Coordinates of C-alpha atoms in Angstrom, one line a residue:
M1 CA -0.1 0.0 -0.1
D2 CA 2.8 2.5 0.8
R3 CA 3.5 3.1 -2.8
N4 CA 0.3 4.4 -3.4
T5 CA 0.0 6.4 0.0
D6 CA 0.5 10.1 0.7
V7 CA -1.4 10.4 4.0
I8 CA -1.9 7.9 6.6
L9 CA -4.3 8.3 9.8
R10 CA -3.8 6.2 12.9
N11 CA -6.1 5.8 16.0
H12 CA -5.0 4.7 19.3
H13 CA -5.2 1.0 19.1
G14 CA -4.0 0.7 15.8
T15 CA -6.6 1.2 12.8
E16 CA -5.0 3.1 9.8
A17 CA -6.6 4.6 7.1
F18 CA -4.1 4.7 4.1
L19 CA -4.9 7.5 1.5
A20 CA -3.7 8.7 -1.5
C21 CA -4.1 12.2 -3.4
A22 CA -5.1 10.4 -6.6
G23 CA -8.3 10.6 -6.5
A24 CA -8.6 11.3 -2.8
S25 CA -8.4 7.6 -2.3
L26 CA -8.8 5.2 0.2
T27 CA -6.0 3.0 -0.5
G28 CA -6.4 0.5 2.4
L29 CA -7.9 0.3 5.9
T30 CA -6.4 -2.1 8.3
L31 CA -8.5 -3.7 11.5
G32 CA -7.0 -6.0 14.3
R33 CA -7.3 -9.3 14.0
G34 CA -7.5 -9.6 17.8
D35 CA -3.9 -11.4 17.8
G36 CA -1.9 -8.2 17.9
Q37 CA -1.7 -8.5 13.7
F38 CA -3.8 -6.5 11.4
V39 CA -5.6 -7.4 8.1
N40 CA -6.2 -4.8 5.0
V41 CA -10.3 -5.0 4.0
A42 CA -10.3 -2.1 1.4
L43 CA -9.4 -3.1 -2.1
T44 CA -5.9 -1.6 -2.8
P45 CA -5.9 0.4 -6.3
Q46 CA -3.7 -1.0 -8.8
G47 CA -1.8 2.2 -10.1
P48 CA -2.8 5.4 -11.3
C49 CA -4.7 3.8 -14.2
D50 CA -6.9 1.3 -12.3
P51 CA -10.3 1.0 -14.3
S52 CA -11.9 -0.1 -11.1
C53 CA -11.9 3.3 -9.3
A54 CA -10.6 1.5 -6.5
G55 CA -11.6 3.7 -3.1
A56 CA -11.8 7.0 -5.1
T57 CA -14.1 10.2 -5.1
L58 CA -16.3 9.9 -7.7
A59 CA -16.7 13.8 -8.9
P60 CA -18.2 15.4 -10.6
Y61 CA -20.9 13.0 -11.2
A62 CA -21.2 9.4 -10.0
G63 CA -23.1 7.0 -12.0
R64 CA -23.6 6.8 -15.8
L65 CA -25.2 9.6 -18.0
R66 CA -27.2 7.6 -21.0
G67 CA -25.6 9.2 -24.3
G68 CA -24.2 11.9 -21.7
L69 CA -27.0 14.0 -21.6
L70 CA -28.2 16.1 -18.3
C71 CA -30.3 18.6 -17.9
V72 CA -29.0 21.8 -16.0
G73 CA -31.5 24.8 -15.6
G74 CA -33.8 23.6 -18.0
R75 CA -31.1 22.9 -20.8
I76 CA -30.2 19.6 -21.9
L77 CA -26.2 19.8 -22.0
Q78 CA -24.3 17.1 -24.3
L79 CA -21.3 16.3 -21.6
A80 CA -18.0 14.1 -23.0
V81 CA -18.6 10.5 -22.8
N82 CA -15.9 7.9 -21.8
E83 CA -17.9 4.5 -21.8
G84 CA -18.9 4.3 -25.1
P85 CA -21.7 6.6 -26.0
N86 CA -22.6 6.9 -22.2
Q87 CA -20.8 9.0 -19.7
L88 CA -19.2 7.2 -16.6
H89 CA -17.9 8.7 -13.4
G90 CA -18.1 12.5 -14.8
G91 CA -16.4 11.9 -17.9
P92 CA -12.8 11.4 -19.1
N93 CA -11.6 14.6 -17.1
S94 CA -13.1 13.7 -13.8
L95 CA -11.4 13.9 -10.4
V96 CA -11.8 10.5 -10.1
R97 CA -7.9 9.7 -11.1
R98 CA -6.6 12.8 -11.1
P99 CA -4.1 14.7 -8.3
W100 CA -5.8 16.4 -5.6
R101 CA -4.1 18.8 -3.0
A102 CA -3.7 17.0 0.8
Q103 CA -4.1 19.7 3.5
Q104 CA -2.1 19.0 7.2
V105 CA -3.3 16.1 9.1
T106 CA -5.4 17.7 12.3
R107 CA -6.4 15.9 15.4
G108 CA -9.1 16.4 18.1
E109 CA -10.6 14.3 21.0
G110 CA -10.8 10.8 19.7
W111 CA -10.2 11.6 16.0
S112 CA -7.7 12.5 13.3
E113 CA -8.8 13.9 9.8
V114 CA -7.4 15.3 6.5
C115 CA -9.5 17.2 3.9
F116 CA -8.0 16.8 0.5
E117 CA -9.1 20.0 -2.3
A118 CA -9.6 20.1 -6.3
E119 CA -10.8 21.9 -8.6
L120 CA -12.5 21.6 -12.5
A121 CA -12.6 24.7 -14.7
D122 CA -16.0 25.6 -16.3
G123 CA -17.0 23.6 -19.5
V124 CA -14.6 21.0 -18.6
D125 CA -16.4 17.7 -20.1
G126 CA -19.4 19.7 -21.0
Y127 CA -20.2 20.5 -17.1
P128 CA -20.9 24.4 -16.6
G129 CA -19.2 26.3 -13.3
C130 CA -15.8 26.8 -11.7
R131 CA -16.2 24.2 -9.0
R132 CA -14.3 23.3 -5.9
F133 CA -14.5 20.0 -4.1
R134 CA -13.3 18.6 -0.9
T135 CA -13.1 15.1 0.5
T136 CA -12.5 15.3 4.4
Y137 CA -11.4 11.6 5.8
R138 CA -12.0 11.5 9.5
L139 CA -11.2 8.2 11.7
W140 CA -12.0 7.6 15.1
D141 CA -10.8 5.6 17.9
D142 CA -13.6 3.6 17.6
D143 CA -13.2 2.8 14.3
R144 CA -15.4 4.5 12.7
L145 CA -14.8 6.3 9.5
D146 CA -16.6 9.7 8.1
I147 CA -15.9 10.6 4.7
T148 CA -17.6 14.2 3.8
L149 CA -18.2 15.2 0.5
E150 CA -18.4 18.6 -0.6
A151 CA -18.8 21.0 -3.8
R152 CA -19.6 25.0 -4.8
S153 CA -19.6 26.1 -8.4
D154 CA -20.0 29.8 -9.5
R155 CA -22.6 28.9 -11.8
L156 CA -25.7 27.0 -11.4
T157 CA -24.7 23.1 -12.2
V158 CA -25.0 19.7 -11.1
V159 CA -23.0 17.1 -8.7
N160 CA -23.5 13.9 -7.5
L161 CA -20.5 13.0 -5.4
S162 CA -19.7 9.5 -4.1
H163 CA -17.1 7.4 -2.6
H164 CA -15.7 3.7 -4.4
A165 CA -14.4 1.9 -1.5
Y166 CA -14.5 -2.0 -2.3
W167 CA -14.5 -4.0 0.9
N168 CA -13.7 -7.8 1.8
L169 CA -14.0 -8.1 5.2
S170 CA -11.8 -11.5 5.3
G171 CA -8.9 -9.6 4.1
D172 CA -8.4 -12.3 1.6
F173 CA -8.6 -10.6 -1.9
S174 CA -7.4 -13.5 -4.1
R175 CA -11.1 -15.2 -4.2
P176 CA -14.7 -14.4 -4.7
A177 CA -16.2 -12.8 -1.7
D178 CA -19.5 -14.3 -2.5
S179 CA -20.3 -16.0 0.6
Q180 CA -20.2 -12.4 2.9
L181 CA -23.2 -11.5 4.0
L182 CA -25.0 -8.3 2.8
R183 CA -27.8 -6.4 4.1
V184 CA -29.5 -2.9 2.2
N185 CA -32.5 -0.9 3.8
A186 CA -33.8 -0.4 0.6
D187 CA -37.5 -0.4 -0.5
A188 CA -36.9 -0.4 -4.2
V189 CA -34.2 -1.3 -6.7
Y190 CA -33.2 0.4 -10.1
L191 CA -33.4 -2.4 -12.9
N192 CA -30.7 -2.2 -15.9
G193 CA -30.9 -2.8 -19.2
E194 CA -27.9 -2.6 -21.9
G195 CA -24.8 -0.5 -20.7
H196 CA -25.8 -1.0 -17.1
L197 CA -27.8 1.7 -17.4
P198 CA -31.0 1.9 -15.2
V199 CA -34.2 1.6 -17.1
N200 CA -37.0 0.8 -14.5
V201 CA -37.9 0.5 -10.8
A202 CA -39.0 -2.3 -9.2
A203 CA -40.1 -3.2 -5.1
C204 CA -37.7 -5.0 -3.4
G205 CA -38.2 -8.7 -1.7
R206 CA -37.6 -10.9 -4.3
P207 CA -34.4 -13.0 -5.1
P208 CA -32.2 -11.8 -5.9
F209 CA -33.4 -8.4 -4.3
D210 CA -34.4 -9.9 -1.2
L211 CA -31.6 -7.7 1.1
G212 CA -34.1 -6.8 3.4
G213 CA -32.1 -9.4 6.0
L214 CA -28.3 -10.7 5.4
R215 CA -28.0 -13.0 2.9
P216 CA -24.6 -13.9 0.5
V217 CA -23.2 -11.7 -1.9
M218 CA -23.8 -14.2 -4.5
R219 CA -26.1 -17.5 -3.8
E220 CA -25.6 -20.6 -5.7
G221 CA -27.1 -20.5 -9.1
E222 CA -27.8 -16.6 -8.8
A223 CA -25.2 -15.9 -12.0
E224 CA -27.8 -16.9 -14.3
D225 CA -30.5 -14.0 -13.2
P226 CA -30.7 -12.0 -16.1
Q227 CA -30.2 -8.7 -13.7
L228 CA -27.1 -10.1 -12.1
A229 CA -26.2 -11.6 -15.1
L230 CA -25.5 -8.2 -17.1
A231 CA -22.7 -7.4 -14.5
N232 CA -21.4 -11.1 -13.2
G233 CA -23.4 -9.4 -10.0
Y234 CA -24.9 -6.9 -8.5
N235 CA -24.5 -3.4 -10.1
H236 CA -27.9 -2.1 -9.1
A237 CA -29.3 1.3 -7.0
F238 CA -31.1 0.7 -4.5
R239 CA -33.4 3.3 -3.3
L240 CA -32.8 3.6 0.9
R241 CA -35.7 4.0 3.2
G242 CA -34.1 6.2 5.4
G243 CA -34.4 6.7 9.1
E244 CA -31.1 5.7 11.9
D245 CA -31.0 2.4 10.6
P246 CA -27.8 1.7 8.8
A247 CA -28.2 2.1 5.1
A248 CA -26.1 -1.2 4.5
E249 CA -24.2 -3.9 6.2
L250 CA -21.7 -6.2 5.1
L251 CA -20.6 -9.1 7.5
D252 CA -18.3 -11.8 7.0
P253 CA -19.2 -15.0 8.7
V254 CA -16.0 -16.5 9.3
S255 CA -14.2 -13.6 11.3
G256 CA -17.2 -12.3 12.4
R257 CA -16.2 -8.6 11.1
R258 CA -18.7 -6.3 10.3
L259 CA -19.2 -3.0 8.3
R260 CA -22.3 -0.7 8.8
L261 CA -22.5 2.1 6.5
Y262 CA -24.7 4.8 7.2
T263 CA -25.7 7.9 4.8
D264 CA -27.7 11.2 4.1
Q265 CA -27.9 10.2 0.4
P266 CA -31.2 8.3 -0.7
C267 CA -29.4 6.1 -2.6
V268 CA -26.8 3.4 -2.5
V269 CA -25.2 1.6 -5.7
V270 CA -24.1 -2.0 -4.6
Y271 CA -21.4 -3.2 -7.2
A272 CA -20.2 -6.9 -6.4
G273 CA -16.8 -6.6 -8.5
G274 CA -17.9 -8.8 -11.0
Y275 CA -15.4 -7.1 -13.5
L276 CA -12.3 -7.2 -11.0
T277 CA -10.1 -9.8 -11.0
P278 CA -10.4 -12.1 -9.8
A279 CA -13.9 -11.2 -10.2
R280 CA -16.8 -10.6 -7.3
C281 CA -13.6 -10.5 -4.7
A282 CA -14.7 -7.3 -3.0
V283 CA -18.1 -5.8 -2.7
A284 CA -18.7 -1.7 -3.7
L285 CA -21.3 0.3 -1.5
E286 CA -21.9 3.8 -3.2
P287 CA -24.2 6.0 -1.2
Q288 CA -25.3 8.6 -4.3
E289 CA -28.2 10.8 -5.6
H290 CA -30.8 8.7 -7.7
P291 CA -29.6 7.8 -10.8
R292 CA -31.1 9.6 -13.9
L293 CA -34.0 7.4 -16.1
A294 CA -33.8 10.3 -18.5
P295 CA -31.7 13.5 -19.1
D296 CA -34.6 15.7 -17.9
A297 CA -35.4 13.4 -14.6
P298 CA -35.4 15.8 -11.8
G299 CA -33.0 16.0 -9.5
P300 CA -30.6 18.3 -6.9
V301 CA -29.1 21.1 -8.8
L302 CA -25.9 23.4 -6.9
E303 CA -26.6 27.1 -7.2
P304 CA -23.9 29.4 -6.7
G305 CA -23.3 30.5 -3.2
T306 CA -24.6 27.4 -1.6
V307 CA -22.7 24.1 -1.3
Y308 CA -23.4 20.6 -1.7
C309 CA -22.5 18.7 1.2
R310 CA -23.0 14.9 1.5
H311 CA -21.8 12.4 4.4
I312 CA -20.8 8.7 4.2
R313 CA -20.3 7.0 7.3
Y314 CA -18.3 3.5 8.0
V315 CA -18.8 1.9 11.4
F316 CA -16.4 -1.1 11.9
D317 CA -16.6 -4.2 14.7
S318 CA -16.3 -7.3 15.0
L319 CA -19.1 -10.1 16.1
K320 CA -19.1 -14.2 17.2
P321 CA -18.2 -15.7 14.1
L322 CA -21.3 -17.0 12.6
T323 CA -19.3 -20.3 11.4

């Protein structure tokens, strides 16, 4: 991890968050095993051109836009495309792999944090506004990791910020994480069509979208389900119920390590890592705005003089192993 790391946050009992200026990324997170040793549970990027976006801040726009089209202020804009005819994660000149500036690490009572900052000029990839972005990581002594995503603009624009960490709580990224247990506090799922673009909304509850309780990331035979076959596993946005309960939970039944995700975003994209090597070796949980079913679908805008701010919290603990 050292070759990808610019900043390390460390808490009082040894948990470490490894961070990089490239993409304002989380390049690793180590948790204690209970025997004085530590294990990394966050997928480390494989160099500056890693197509997985592992650990990166997704800015200026997370997810896919059909045809690179987006409505801003009543006008349909043609944005730059970088995934066939569509745009992915903000376009070819997004901040996903570009260098951000790291500020000094600051410390408070029971926490340490660092901020990364970057800008995009008016018109880059078709987006209006000179935009300033900030990603703040705060590691707590009780093994919470807070990520705060902020944006400002001098013109009316649209942003959709998220974070693309991949998790395997076993720490073994050499094999699929199918047996890890996943729960998502959602009432609906966006179904995908060609190009992994959302085309419809359906209620959760039936397999393979029966995620109201803990279930394996992939059950035997589910790879043949028409929706999961599109991306060799989940690659779907779930509409969250909201409230105080975790938006999602991931549990390794062997070690008992657990991750609980809290967010003020309305959706979370679950990507089972079907295109990783090896396939499905880690799971991404990406809180973000509702995906656009059409270019003129309603969504939040960022007005001059205001601040777009979204929060993600990962809470790590350990339960008695279930197996």
